[in-house]
Amino acid sequence: MYDPMLIEMAADLVKNFLNYVLMQDVCPEYTTNILAARHICDIAPVELRYTHELTLELPGGFNCAARSLFCEGEIRHLDRDESAEAFIQFKFTTFVWSLSEKAQQIKQEILDIADPTTMKVISTTRKTYQILDIVRPRQKDKEMVEKKLVGMGAKSKIKPAGFISVRPAIIAHGWGNLPRSEEVDFSNVEPEEFILEDELLAKFEVGMKIAMTVCELNVGLRFIKEVHDLRVSFDTFLPQYLMVDWKNPVPNTRPAPSVHNPNVEEKAMGAEMQVNE
């Protein structure tokens, strides 16, 4: 259970210990590391609270609208009014998405589309990204969208949106058969952009990592279908994570297999299951 007060108390406890280490000059050769750790104690309660809230709120209104419109067979069927409302939200949220020239072209193509059935999902993949930049909507963007919504008489209140710029990444882990973050270089990979509401963007921090299922439309736009994992910017793999599911070994009373009876263990397990039933 998430408890912000306990997290804040834990961060303060660690920070007080680090302050004591600095004050006593215990290990001056690690002063830089201690200062960095103390900074993490300052930002940890805020980032952990934000990641907890984002886990509950993502993928947000725009991405849910896109998922409802384009992921056939996986979301309940929308009636005419619901479909129209979702498409209005989908189109108008793209107004503020304009970082690159490519994004501008895709945005204009979407805004010119009158019928959402001409767009379709061409790929669905599960990816992990790291946040490179967070672009929140400007006040004039908000006012422009607001005026157009009023002119259209839109029923629902469409929230102002911006986007996150991301690059593929790896969340640190302890599995030996998967690549580690230090073994793969994504620095030359072109960043991608995902549209999110401003109230969600306010909770992101550069450096956070997010694992999600991503859908790409035939117009080039990618949207978030589902979020699987979200990590704080200072997330670090610790070896003790490998002990989370540790169980103490217990004596095995089943007979060991031999060349004369290689399946004796399976037979014993089968007999035990029948007794338990």
PDB file of N, CA, C and O in Angstrom, residues 11 24 26 34 42 62 72 104 136 170 185 187 191 222 226 228 245 256:
ATOM      1  N   ALA A  11      12.860   8.877   3.602  1.00  0.00           N
ATOM      2  CA  ALA A  11      13.812   9.758   2.918  1.00  0.00           C
ATOM      3  C   ALA A  11      14.513  10.688   3.906  1.00  0.00           C
ATOM      4  O   ALA A  11      15.722  10.921   3.814  1.00  0.00           O
ATOM      5  N   GLN A  24      30.741  14.619  10.068  1.00  0.00           N
ATOM      6  CA  GLN A  24      31.851  13.961  10.746  1.00  0.00           C
ATOM      7  C   GLN A  24      33.037  13.686   9.824  1.00  0.00           C
ATOM      8  O   GLN A  24      34.055  13.167  10.274  1.00  0.00           O
ATOM      9  N   VAL A  26      33.469  11.464   7.575  1.00  0.00           N
ATOM     10  CA  VAL A  26      33.774  10.035   7.706  1.00  0.00           C
ATOM     11  C   VAL A  26      34.524   9.508   6.484  1.00  0.00           C
ATOM     12  O   VAL A  26      35.507   8.766   6.618  1.00  0.00           O
ATOM     13  N   ILE A  34      27.893  11.145  -1.820  1.00  0.00           N
ATOM     14  CA  ILE A  34      26.976  11.388  -0.705  1.00  0.00           C
ATOM     15  C   ILE A  34      26.057  12.560  -1.000  1.00  0.00           C
ATOM     16  O   ILE A  34      24.858  12.528  -0.707  1.00  0.00           O
ATOM     17  N   ASP A  42      15.823  14.262  -1.404  1.00  0.00           N
ATOM     18  CA  ASP A  42      14.960  15.442  -1.538  1.00  0.00           C
ATOM     19  C   ASP A  42      13.868  15.224  -2.583  1.00  0.00           C
ATOM     20  O   ASP A  42      12.726  15.661  -2.402  1.00  0.00           O
ATOM     21  N   PHE A  62      -6.516  11.415 -24.205  1.00  0.00           N
ATOM     22  CA  PHE A  62      -6.237  11.351 -25.642  1.00  0.00           C
ATOM     23  C   PHE A  62      -5.928   9.928 -26.079  1.00  0.00           C
ATOM     24  O   PHE A  62      -6.477   9.429 -27.071  1.00  0.00           O
ATOM     25  N   GLU A  72      -9.817  -2.207 -32.577  1.00  0.00           N
ATOM     26  CA  GLU A  72     -11.063  -2.943 -32.740  1.00  0.00           C
ATOM     27  C   GLU A  72     -11.019  -4.270 -31.999  1.00  0.00           C
ATOM     28  O   GLU A  72     -10.004  -4.939 -31.937  1.00  0.00           O
ATOM     29  N   GLN A 104       4.551  17.998 -37.502  1.00  0.00           N
ATOM     30  CA  GLN A 104       3.678  18.997 -38.098  1.00  0.00           C
ATOM     31  C   GLN A 104       2.898  18.411 -39.276  1.00  0.00           C
ATOM     32  O   GLN A 104       1.704  18.663 -39.454  1.00  0.00           O
ATOM     33  N   ARG A 136       5.099  21.182 -22.481  1.00  0.00           N
ATOM     34  CA  ARG A 136       3.745  21.486 -22.031  1.00  0.00           C
ATOM     35  C   ARG A 136       3.121  22.574 -22.922  1.00  0.00           C
ATOM     36  O   ARG A 136       3.839  23.378 -23.519  1.00  0.00           O
ATOM     37  N   ILE A 170      16.311   0.689 -21.483  1.00  0.00           N
ATOM     38  CA  ILE A 170      16.171  -0.603 -20.810  1.00  0.00           C
ATOM     39  C   ILE A 170      16.042  -0.343 -19.315  1.00  0.00           C
ATOM     40  O   ILE A 170      16.829   0.414 -18.737  1.00  0.00           O
ATOM     41  N   ASP A 185      23.451   0.852 -26.732  1.00  0.00           N
ATOM     42  CA  ASP A 185      23.570   2.297 -26.937  1.00  0.00           C
ATOM     43  C   ASP A 185      22.417   2.784 -27.818  1.00  0.00           C
ATOM     44  O   ASP A 185      22.325   2.441 -28.994  1.00  0.00           O
ATOM     45  N   SER A 187      21.807   6.134 -28.104  1.00  0.00           N
ATOM     46  CA  SER A 187      22.041   7.569 -28.266  1.00  0.00           C
ATOM     47  C   SER A 187      21.796   8.063 -29.696  1.00  0.00           C
ATOM     48  O   SER A 187      21.486   9.235 -29.910  1.00  0.00           O
ATOM     49  N   PRO A 191      14.454  10.297 -31.494  1.00  0.00           N
ATOM     50  CA  PRO A 191      13.426  10.377 -30.444  1.00  0.00           C
ATOM     51  C   PRO A 191      12.020  10.231 -31.022  1.00  0.00           C
ATOM     52  O   PRO A 191      11.769  10.548 -32.181  1.00  0.00           O
ATOM     53  N   ARG A 222       1.920   7.711 -33.335  1.00  0.00           N
ATOM     54  CA  ARG A 222       1.939   6.639 -32.343  1.00  0.00           C
ATOM     55  C   ARG A 222       1.168   7.081 -31.104  1.00  0.00           C
ATOM     56  O   ARG A 222       1.280   8.231 -30.685  1.00  0.00           O
ATOM     57  N   GLU A 226      -1.346   1.011 -23.583  1.00  0.00           N
ATOM     58  CA  GLU A 226      -1.346   0.549 -22.194  1.00  0.00           C
ATOM     59  C   GLU A 226       0.029   0.792 -21.581  1.00  0.00           C
ATOM     60  O   GLU A 226       1.047   0.664 -22.262  1.00  0.00           O
ATOM     61  N   HIS A 228       2.712  -0.432 -18.684  1.00  0.00           N
ATOM     62  CA  HIS A 228       3.011  -1.608 -17.880  1.00  0.00           C
ATOM     63  C   HIS A 228       3.904  -1.303 -16.680  1.00  0.00           C
ATOM     64  O   HIS A 228       3.796  -1.957 -15.644  1.00  0.00           O
ATOM     65  N   ASP A 245      11.653 -13.002  -3.953  1.00  0.00           N
ATOM     66  CA  ASP A 245      10.844 -14.227  -3.927  1.00  0.00           C
ATOM     67  C   ASP A 245      11.609 -15.424  -3.348  1.00  0.00           C
ATOM     68  O   ASP A 245      11.256 -16.575  -3.602  1.00  0.00           O
ATOM     69  N   ALA A 256      15.000 -40.141  -5.222  1.00  0.00           N
ATOM     70  CA  ALA A 256      15.731 -39.576  -6.356  1.00  0.00           C
ATOM     71  C   ALA A 256      15.665 -40.519  -7.553  1.00  0.00           C
ATOM     72  O   ALA A 256      15.667 -41.747  -7.387  1.00  0.00           O
TER      73      ALA A 256
END
